[in-house]
CSV table of C-alpha atoms in Angstrom, one decimal:
chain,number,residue,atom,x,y,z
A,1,UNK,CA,38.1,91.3,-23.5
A,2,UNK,CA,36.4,94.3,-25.1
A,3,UNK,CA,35.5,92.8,-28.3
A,4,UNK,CA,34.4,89.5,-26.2
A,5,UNK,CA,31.8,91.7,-24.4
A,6,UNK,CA,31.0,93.3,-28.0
A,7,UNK,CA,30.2,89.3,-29.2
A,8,UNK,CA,28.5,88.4,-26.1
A,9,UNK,CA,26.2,91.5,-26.5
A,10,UNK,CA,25.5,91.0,-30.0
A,11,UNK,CA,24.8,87.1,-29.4
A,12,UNK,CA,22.2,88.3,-26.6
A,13,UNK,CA,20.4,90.8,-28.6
A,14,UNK,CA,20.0,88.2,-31.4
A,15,UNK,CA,18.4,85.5,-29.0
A,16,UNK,CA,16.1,88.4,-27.4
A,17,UNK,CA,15.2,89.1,-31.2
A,18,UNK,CA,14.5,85.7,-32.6
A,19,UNK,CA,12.6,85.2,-28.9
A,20,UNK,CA,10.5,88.3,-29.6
A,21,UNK,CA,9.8,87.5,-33.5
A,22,UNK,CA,8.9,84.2,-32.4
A,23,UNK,CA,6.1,85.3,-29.6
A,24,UNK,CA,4.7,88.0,-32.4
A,25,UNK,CA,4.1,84.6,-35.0
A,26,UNK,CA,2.3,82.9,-32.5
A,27,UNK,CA,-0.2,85.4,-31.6
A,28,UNK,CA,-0.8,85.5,-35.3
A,29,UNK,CA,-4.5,84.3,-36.4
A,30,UNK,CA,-3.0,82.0,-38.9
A,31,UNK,CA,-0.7,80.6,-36.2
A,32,UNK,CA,-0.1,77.5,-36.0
A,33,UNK,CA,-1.1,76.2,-39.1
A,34,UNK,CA,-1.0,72.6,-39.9
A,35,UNK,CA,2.1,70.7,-41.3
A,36,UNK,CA,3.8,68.0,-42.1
A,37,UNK,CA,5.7,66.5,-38.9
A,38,UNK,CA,8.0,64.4,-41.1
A,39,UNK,CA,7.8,65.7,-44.6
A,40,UNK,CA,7.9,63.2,-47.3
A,41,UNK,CA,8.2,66.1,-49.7
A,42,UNK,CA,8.0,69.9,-50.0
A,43,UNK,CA,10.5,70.3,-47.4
A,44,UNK,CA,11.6,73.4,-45.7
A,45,UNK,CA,7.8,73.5,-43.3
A,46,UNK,CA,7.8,74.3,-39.6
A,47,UNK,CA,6.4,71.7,-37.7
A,48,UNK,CA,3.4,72.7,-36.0
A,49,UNK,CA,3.5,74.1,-32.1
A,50,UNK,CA,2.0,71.6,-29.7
A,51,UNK,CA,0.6,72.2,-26.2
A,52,UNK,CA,-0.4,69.9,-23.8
A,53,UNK,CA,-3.9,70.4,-21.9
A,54,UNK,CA,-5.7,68.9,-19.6
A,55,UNK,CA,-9.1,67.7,-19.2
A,56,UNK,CA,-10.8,69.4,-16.7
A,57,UNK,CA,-14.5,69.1,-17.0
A,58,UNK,CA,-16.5,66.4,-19.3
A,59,UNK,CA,-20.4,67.1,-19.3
A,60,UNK,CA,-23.6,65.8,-22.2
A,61,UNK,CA,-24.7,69.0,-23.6
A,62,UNK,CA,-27.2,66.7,-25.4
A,63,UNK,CA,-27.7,62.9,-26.3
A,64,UNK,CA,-24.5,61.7,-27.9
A,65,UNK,CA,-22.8,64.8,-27.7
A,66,UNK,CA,-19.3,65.1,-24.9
A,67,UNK,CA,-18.3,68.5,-24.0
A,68,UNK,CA,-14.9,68.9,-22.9
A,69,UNK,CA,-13.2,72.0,-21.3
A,70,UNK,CA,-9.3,71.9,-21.7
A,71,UNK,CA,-7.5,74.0,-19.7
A,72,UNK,CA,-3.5,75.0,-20.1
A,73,UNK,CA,-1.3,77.2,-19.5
A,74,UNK,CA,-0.3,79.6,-22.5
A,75,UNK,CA,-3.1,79.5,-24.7
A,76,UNK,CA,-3.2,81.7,-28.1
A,77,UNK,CA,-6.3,84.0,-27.8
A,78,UNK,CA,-8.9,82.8,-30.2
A,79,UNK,CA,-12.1,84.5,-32.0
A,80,UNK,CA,-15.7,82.8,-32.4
A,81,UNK,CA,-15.2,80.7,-35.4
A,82,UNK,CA,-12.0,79.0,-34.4
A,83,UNK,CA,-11.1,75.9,-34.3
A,84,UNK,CA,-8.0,73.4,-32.7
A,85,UNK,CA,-6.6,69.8,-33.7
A,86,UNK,CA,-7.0,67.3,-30.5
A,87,UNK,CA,-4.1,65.0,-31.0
A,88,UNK,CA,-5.6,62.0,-29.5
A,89,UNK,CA,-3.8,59.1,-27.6
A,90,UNK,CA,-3.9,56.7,-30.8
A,91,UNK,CA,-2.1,59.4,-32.6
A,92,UNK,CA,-5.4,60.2,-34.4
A,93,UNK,CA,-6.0,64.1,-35.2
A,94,UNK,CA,-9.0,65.4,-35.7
A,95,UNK,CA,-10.7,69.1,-35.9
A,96,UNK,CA,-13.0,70.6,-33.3
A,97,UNK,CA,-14.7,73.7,-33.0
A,98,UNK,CA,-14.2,76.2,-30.4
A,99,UNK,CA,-17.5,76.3,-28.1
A,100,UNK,CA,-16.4,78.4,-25.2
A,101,UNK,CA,-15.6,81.9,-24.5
A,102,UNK,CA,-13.1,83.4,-26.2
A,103,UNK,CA,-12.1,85.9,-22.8
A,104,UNK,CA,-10.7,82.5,-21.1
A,105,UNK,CA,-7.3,82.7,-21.5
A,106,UNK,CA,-6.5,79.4,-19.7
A,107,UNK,CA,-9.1,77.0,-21.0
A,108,UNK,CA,-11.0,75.8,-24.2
A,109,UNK,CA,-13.7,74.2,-24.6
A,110,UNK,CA,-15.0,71.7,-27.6
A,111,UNK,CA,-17.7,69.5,-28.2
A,112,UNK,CA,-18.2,66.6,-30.2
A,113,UNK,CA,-20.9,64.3,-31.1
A,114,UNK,CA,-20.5,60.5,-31.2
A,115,UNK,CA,-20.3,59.0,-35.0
A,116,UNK,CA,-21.3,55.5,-35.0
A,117,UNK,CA,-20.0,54.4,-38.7
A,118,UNK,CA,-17.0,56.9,-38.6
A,119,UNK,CA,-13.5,56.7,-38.7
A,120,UNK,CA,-12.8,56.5,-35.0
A,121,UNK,CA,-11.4,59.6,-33.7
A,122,UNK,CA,-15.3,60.7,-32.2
A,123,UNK,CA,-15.2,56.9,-30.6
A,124,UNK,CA,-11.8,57.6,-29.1
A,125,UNK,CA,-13.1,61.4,-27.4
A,126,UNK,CA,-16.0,59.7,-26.3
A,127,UNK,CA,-14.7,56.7,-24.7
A,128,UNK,CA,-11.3,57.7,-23.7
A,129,UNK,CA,-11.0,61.4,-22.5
A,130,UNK,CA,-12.0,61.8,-19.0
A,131,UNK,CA,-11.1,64.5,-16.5
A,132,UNK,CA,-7.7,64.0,-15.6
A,133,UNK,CA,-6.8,63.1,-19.1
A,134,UNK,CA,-3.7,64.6,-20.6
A,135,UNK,CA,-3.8,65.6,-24.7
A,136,UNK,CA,-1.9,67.5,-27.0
A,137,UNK,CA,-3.4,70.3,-29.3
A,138,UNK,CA,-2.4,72.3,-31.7
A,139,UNK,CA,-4.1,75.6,-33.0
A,140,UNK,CA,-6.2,77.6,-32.9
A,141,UNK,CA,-6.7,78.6,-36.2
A,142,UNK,CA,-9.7,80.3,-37.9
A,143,UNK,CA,-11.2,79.6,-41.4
A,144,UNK,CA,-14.7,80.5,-40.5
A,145,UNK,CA,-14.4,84.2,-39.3
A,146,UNK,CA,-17.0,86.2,-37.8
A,147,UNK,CA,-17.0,89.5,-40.2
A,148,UNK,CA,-18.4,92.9,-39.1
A,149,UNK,CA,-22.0,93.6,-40.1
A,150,UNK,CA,-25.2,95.1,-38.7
A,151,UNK,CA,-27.2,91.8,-39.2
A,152,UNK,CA,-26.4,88.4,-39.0
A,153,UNK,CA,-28.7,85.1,-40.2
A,154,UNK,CA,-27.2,81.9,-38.6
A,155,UNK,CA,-28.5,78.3,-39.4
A,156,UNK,CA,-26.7,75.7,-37.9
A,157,UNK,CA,-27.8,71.6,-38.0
A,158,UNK,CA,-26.7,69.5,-34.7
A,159,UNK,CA,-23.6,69.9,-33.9
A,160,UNK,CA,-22.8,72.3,-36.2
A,161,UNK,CA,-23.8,74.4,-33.6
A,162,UNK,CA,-20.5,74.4,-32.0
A,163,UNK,CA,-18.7,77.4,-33.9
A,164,UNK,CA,-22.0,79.3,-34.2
A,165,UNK,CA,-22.4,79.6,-30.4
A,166,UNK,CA,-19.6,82.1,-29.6
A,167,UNK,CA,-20.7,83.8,-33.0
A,168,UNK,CA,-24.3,84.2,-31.3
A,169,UNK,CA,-23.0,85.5,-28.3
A,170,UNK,CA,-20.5,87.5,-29.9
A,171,UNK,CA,-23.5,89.4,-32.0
A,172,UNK,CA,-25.5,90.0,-28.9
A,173,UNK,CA,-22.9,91.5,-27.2
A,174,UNK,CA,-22.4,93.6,-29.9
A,175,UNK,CA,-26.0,94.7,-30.0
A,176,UNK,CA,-26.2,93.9,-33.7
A,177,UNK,CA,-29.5,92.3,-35.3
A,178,UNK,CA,-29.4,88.4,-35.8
A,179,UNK,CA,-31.3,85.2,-35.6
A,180,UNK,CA,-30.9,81.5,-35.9
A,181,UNK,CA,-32.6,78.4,-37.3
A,182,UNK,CA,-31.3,75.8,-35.3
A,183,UNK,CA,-32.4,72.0,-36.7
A,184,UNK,CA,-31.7,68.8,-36.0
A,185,UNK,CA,-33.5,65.4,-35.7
A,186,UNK,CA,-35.0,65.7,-32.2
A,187,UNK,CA,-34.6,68.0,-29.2
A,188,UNK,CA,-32.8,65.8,-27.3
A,189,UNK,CA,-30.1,65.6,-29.9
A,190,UNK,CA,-29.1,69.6,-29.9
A,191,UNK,CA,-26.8,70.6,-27.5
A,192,UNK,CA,-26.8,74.1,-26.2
A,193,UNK,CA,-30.5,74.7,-27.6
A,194,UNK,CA,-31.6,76.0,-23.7
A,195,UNK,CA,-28.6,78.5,-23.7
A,196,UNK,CA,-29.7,79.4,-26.7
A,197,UNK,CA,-33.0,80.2,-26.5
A,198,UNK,CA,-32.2,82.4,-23.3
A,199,UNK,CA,-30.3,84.1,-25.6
A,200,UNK,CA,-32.7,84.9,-28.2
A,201,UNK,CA,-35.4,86.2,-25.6
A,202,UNK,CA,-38.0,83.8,-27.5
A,203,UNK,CA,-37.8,85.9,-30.4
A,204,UNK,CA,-34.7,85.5,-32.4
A,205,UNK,CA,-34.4,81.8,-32.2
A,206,UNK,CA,-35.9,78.9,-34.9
A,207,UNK,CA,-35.4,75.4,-33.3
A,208,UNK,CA,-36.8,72.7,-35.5
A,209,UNK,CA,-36.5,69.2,-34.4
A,210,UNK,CA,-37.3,67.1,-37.5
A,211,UNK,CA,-39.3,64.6,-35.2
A,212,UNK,CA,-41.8,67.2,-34.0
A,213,UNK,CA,-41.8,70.1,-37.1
A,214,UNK,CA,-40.1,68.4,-40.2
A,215,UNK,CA,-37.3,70.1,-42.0
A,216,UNK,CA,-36.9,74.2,-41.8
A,217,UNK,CA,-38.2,76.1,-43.9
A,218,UNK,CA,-35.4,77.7,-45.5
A,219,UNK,CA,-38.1,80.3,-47.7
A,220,UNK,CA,-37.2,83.4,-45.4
A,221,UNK,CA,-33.2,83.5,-46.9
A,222,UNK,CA,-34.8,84.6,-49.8
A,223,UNK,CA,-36.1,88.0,-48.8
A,224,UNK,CA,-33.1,88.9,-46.4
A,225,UNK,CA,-31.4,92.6,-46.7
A,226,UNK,CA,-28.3,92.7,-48.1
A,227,UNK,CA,-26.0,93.9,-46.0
A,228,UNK,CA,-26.7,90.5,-43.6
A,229,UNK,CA,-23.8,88.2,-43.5
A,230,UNK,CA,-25.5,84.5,-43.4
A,231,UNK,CA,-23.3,81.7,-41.3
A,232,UNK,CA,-24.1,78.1,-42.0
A,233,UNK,CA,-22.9,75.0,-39.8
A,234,UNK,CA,-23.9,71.7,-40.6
A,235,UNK,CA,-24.7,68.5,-42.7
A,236,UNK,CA,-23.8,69.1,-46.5
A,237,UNK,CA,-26.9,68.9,-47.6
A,238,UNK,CA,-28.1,71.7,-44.9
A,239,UNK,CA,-25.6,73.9,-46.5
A,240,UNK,CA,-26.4,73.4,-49.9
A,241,UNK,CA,-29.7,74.1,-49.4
A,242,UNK,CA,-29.1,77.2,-47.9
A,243,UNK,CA,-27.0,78.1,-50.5
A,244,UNK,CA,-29.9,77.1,-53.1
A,245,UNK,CA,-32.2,79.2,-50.9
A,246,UNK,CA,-30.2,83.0,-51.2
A,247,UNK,CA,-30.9,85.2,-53.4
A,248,UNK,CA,-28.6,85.2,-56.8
A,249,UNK,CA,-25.2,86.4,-56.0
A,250,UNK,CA,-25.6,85.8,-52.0
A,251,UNK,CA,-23.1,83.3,-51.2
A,252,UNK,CA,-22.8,82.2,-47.2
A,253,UNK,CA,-20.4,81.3,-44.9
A,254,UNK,CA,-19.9,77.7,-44.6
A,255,UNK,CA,-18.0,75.4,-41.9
A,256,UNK,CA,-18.1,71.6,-43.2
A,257,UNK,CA,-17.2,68.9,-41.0
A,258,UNK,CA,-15.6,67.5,-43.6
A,259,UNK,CA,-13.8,68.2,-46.9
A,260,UNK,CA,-15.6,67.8,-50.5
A,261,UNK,CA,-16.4,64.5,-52.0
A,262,UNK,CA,-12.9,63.1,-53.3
A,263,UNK,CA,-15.1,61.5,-56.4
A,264,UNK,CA,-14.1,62.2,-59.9
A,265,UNK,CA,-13.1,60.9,-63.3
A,266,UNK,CA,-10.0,58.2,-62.9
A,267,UNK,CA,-6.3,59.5,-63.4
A,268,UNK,CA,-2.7,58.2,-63.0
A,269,UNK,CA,-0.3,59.4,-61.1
A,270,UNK,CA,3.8,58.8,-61.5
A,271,UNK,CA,5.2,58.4,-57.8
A,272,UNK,CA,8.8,60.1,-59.6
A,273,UNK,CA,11.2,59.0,-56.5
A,274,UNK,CA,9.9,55.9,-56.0
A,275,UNK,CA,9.9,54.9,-59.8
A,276,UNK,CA,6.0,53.8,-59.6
A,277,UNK,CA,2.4,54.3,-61.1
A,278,UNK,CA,-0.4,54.4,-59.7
A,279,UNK,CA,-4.5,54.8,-61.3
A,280,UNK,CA,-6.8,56.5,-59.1
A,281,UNK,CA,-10.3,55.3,-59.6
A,282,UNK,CA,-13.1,57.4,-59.8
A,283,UNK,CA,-14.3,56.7,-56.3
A,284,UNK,CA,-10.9,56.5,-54.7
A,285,UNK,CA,-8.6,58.9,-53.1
A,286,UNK,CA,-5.1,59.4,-54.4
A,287,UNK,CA,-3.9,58.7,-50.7
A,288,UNK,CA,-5.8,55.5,-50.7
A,289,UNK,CA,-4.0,54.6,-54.2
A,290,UNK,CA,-0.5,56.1,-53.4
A,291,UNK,CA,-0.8,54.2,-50.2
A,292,UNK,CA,-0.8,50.5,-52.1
A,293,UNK,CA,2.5,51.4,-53.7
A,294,UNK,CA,4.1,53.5,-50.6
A,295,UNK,CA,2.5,52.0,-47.2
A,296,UNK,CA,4.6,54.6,-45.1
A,297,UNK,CA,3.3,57.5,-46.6
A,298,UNK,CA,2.0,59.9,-44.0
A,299,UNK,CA,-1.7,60.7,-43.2
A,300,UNK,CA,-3.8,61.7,-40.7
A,301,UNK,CA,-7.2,63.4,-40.7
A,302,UNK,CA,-7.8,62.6,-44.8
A,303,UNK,CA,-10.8,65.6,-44.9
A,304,UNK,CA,-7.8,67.9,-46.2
A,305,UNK,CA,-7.8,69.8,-42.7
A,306,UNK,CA,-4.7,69.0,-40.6
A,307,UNK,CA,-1.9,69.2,-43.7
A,308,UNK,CA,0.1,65.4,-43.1
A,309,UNK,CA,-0.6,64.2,-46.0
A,310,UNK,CA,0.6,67.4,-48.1
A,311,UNK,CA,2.7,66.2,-51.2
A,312,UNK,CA,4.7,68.4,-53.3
A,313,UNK,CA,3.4,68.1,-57.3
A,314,UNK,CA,6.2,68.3,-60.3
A,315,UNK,CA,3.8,67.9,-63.0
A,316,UNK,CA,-0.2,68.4,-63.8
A,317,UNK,CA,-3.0,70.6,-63.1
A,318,UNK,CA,-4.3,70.3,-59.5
A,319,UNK,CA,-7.8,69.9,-58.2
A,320,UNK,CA,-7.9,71.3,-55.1
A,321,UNK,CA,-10.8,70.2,-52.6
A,322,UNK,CA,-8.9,71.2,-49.3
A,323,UNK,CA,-9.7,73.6,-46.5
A,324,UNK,CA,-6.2,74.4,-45.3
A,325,UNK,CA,-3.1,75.0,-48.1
A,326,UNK,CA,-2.6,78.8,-48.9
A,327,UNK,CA,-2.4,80.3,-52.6
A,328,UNK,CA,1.0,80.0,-52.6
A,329,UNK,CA,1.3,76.7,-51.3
A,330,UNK,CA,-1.5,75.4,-53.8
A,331,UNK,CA,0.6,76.1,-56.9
A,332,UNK,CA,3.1,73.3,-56.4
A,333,UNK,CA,1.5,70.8,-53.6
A,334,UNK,CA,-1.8,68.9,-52.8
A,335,UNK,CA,-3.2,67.4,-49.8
A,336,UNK,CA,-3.4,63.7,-51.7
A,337,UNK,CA,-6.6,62.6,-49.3
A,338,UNK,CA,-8.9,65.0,-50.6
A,339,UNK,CA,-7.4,66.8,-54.0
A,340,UNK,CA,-7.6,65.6,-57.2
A,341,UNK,CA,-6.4,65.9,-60.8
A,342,UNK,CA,-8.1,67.8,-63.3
A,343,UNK,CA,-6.5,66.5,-66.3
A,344,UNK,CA,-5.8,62.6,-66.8
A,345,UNK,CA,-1.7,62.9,-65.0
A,346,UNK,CA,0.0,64.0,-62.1
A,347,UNK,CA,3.3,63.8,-61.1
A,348,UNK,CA,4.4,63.7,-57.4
A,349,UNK,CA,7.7,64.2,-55.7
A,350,UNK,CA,6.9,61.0,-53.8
C-alpha cells in the first residue's frame, strides 16, 4: 500500500505539472500559433487551441464595415496590435484585427469591411454573424507590436484602421507624442473617424477622404525625428508609399491585409510521395498547381497567415512571402499559397 500511495502521488504531481506548463504556454504572446489540423507533412505540430465565442453585439462603424464584439469565457489577454482567426461556419478562416480594449478580459471585438470581388469569408461575416451567433476562434497572436517610444506617427487607410485604434489609445494613455493620417475614399467609408478625432483634440489627427481632399500628403514622413516609431495599416500601395516617403534607412511598421504577390518566374516542383510533377506558372501559386495533381491537399486562408497549407520541403531554395512560419520552421517548410522557389526546383514531402 505504501508504494501505491508513493505512485498515486507521483502520478498527481505530474498531471498538476503538465496542467501548470500548459496554462504558462497559453498565456504566451505567440500562443496559439497557427497549424496544420491534419498535417499532410512536417508532422509532430500541435493543433491550434480553439474557443468558442459568441456574438454579442453587431453595429456599422461606417458604410460597409460590421463590427462585432465576441464575448467568451477564458480569453488570452491581448496587446494593441493583435489579431485572431474567426473560424467561420463554412469552415472558412480568415484574420481580423483586434479593435477593442485590450482590459476586457471576457470579450473581443473585430471589424471587418465588406469585399465585393473577394474570396468570400468578408460575405460570410457580413451576412451570416448575427448576435446570438456561435463561432470558433483561435488566437490571439501579435505580429504587429506596439514598441516603446516617445513619439509615434500612425497612417492607416480604411479599415486598416482596426489595429491602429487600440495603438492610438494605447499612446494617449501613455502620454507619449503621436499623430495620425487617417485616409480613405470618403467619410462615410472610415469607421471610428468620430472616436478618433475626440481623441486627437482636433490637433493630432489628419483625416483625408479622397472625395473631398485627394490623396495625403505623405511630404511630412520626411522630416520626422528619429526616435518616432511610424505604424502603417492599409492598401499596399498606401504602405509602399509611406515606405518611399521616410527618410533613408527608416523602415515602418506594416500590417498587410494580405500576403505578398505570389507572382514570379515559373518553376517545377516534384510532389516526392505522391510520385508527380508539377510547373508552377509565373502567375500561379504552388497550392493552385499542387492542387491539380493532389485535390485533397489542405488550405485555408492562402495569404500565408493561418499555417494549413504548410508543407514540409526535402529539396530547393525557398522563397518565403509568408507572415506566420518562425526561423526555424522556414529552413525545411513553406506555406505553398504564398511562397515560392527561388531557383527553377523544389521538392516537397507531399
Amino acid at each position: 500500500m505504501p508504494r501505491l500511495r508513493t505512485v498515486v502521488l507521483i502520478a498527481g504531481a505530474a498531471v498538476l505539472a503538465k496542467r501548470a506548463a500548459r496554462r504558462r504556454i497559453e498565456a504566451a504572446p505567440l500562443w496559439p500559433m497557427p497549424t496544420l489540423d491534419e498535417p499532410v507533412s512536417g508532422r509532430g505540430r500541435l493543433a491550434t487551441v480553439t474557443r468558442r465565442v459568441q456574438v454579442t453585439e453587431r453595429g456599422e462603424p461606417a458604410d460597409g464595415v460590421v463590427r462585432l464584439r465576441l464575448e467568451g469565457t477564458g480569453l488570452p489577454a491581448w496587446q494593441p496590435g493583435a489579431h485572431i482567426d474567426l473560424v467561420l461556419p463554412s469552415g472558412l478562416v480568415r484574420q481580423y484585427s483586434l479593435c477593442g480594449d485590450p482590459a476586457e478580459t471576457d470579450a473581443y471585438t473585430v471589424a471587418t469591411r465588406l469585399i465585393e470581388d473577394g474570396r468570400g469569408g468578408s460575405r460570410e461575416v457580413h451576412e451570416q454573424l448575427h448576435v446570438g451567433t456561435e463561432i470558433e476562434i483561435r488566437g490571439p497572436r501579435n505580429r504587429f507590436p506596439l514598441v516603446e517610444a516617445p513619439a509615434y506617427v500612425f497612417v492607416a487607410g480604411g479599415i486598416g484602421i482596426t489595429p491602429v485604434l487600440p495603438m492610438v489609445r494605447a499612446a494617449e494613455a501613455a502620454g507619449a507624442d503621436w499623430r495620425l493620417l487617417y485616409c480613405g475614399r470618403s467619410r462615410a467609408t472610415l469607421p471610428y473617424v468620430d472616436e478618433i478625432e475626440k481623441l486627437g483634440g482636433g490637433t493630432r489627427v489628419t483625416v483625408v477622404p479622397e472625395d473631398e481632399s485627394g490623396r495625403p500628403d505623405l511630404d511630412f514622413l520626411a522630416g520626422l525625428p528619429e526616435e518616432a516609431a511610424v505604424y502603417c495599416c492599409g492598401p499596399e500601395g498606401l504602405m509602399a508609399a509611406v515606405a518611399a516617403a521616410l527618410p533613408e534607412g527608416r523602415t515602418p511598421h506594416l500590417e498587410r491585409f494580405s500576403a505578398a504577390a505570389t507572382a514570379g518566374g515559373p518553376f517545377e516542383v516534384e510532389l516526392r510521395r505522391s510520385g508527380r510533377t508539377v510547373t508552377v506558372a509565373a502567375d500561379q501559386s504552388v497550392l493552385a498547381a499542387v492542387r491539380d495533381a493532389v485535390p485533397g491537399v489542405a488550405y485555408s486562408c492562402e495569404q500565408g497567415f493561418c499555417g494549413t497549407c504548410q508543407q514540409r520541403v526535402l529539396e530547393g531554395e525557398i522563397d518565403h512571402r509568408d507572415e506566420l512560419l518562425g526561423d526555424a520552421e522556414r529552413s525545411g517548410s513553406m506555406l505553398i499559397c504564398v511562397s515560392r522557389c527561388a531557383g527553377e526546383r523544389l521538392v516537397l514531402d507531399l
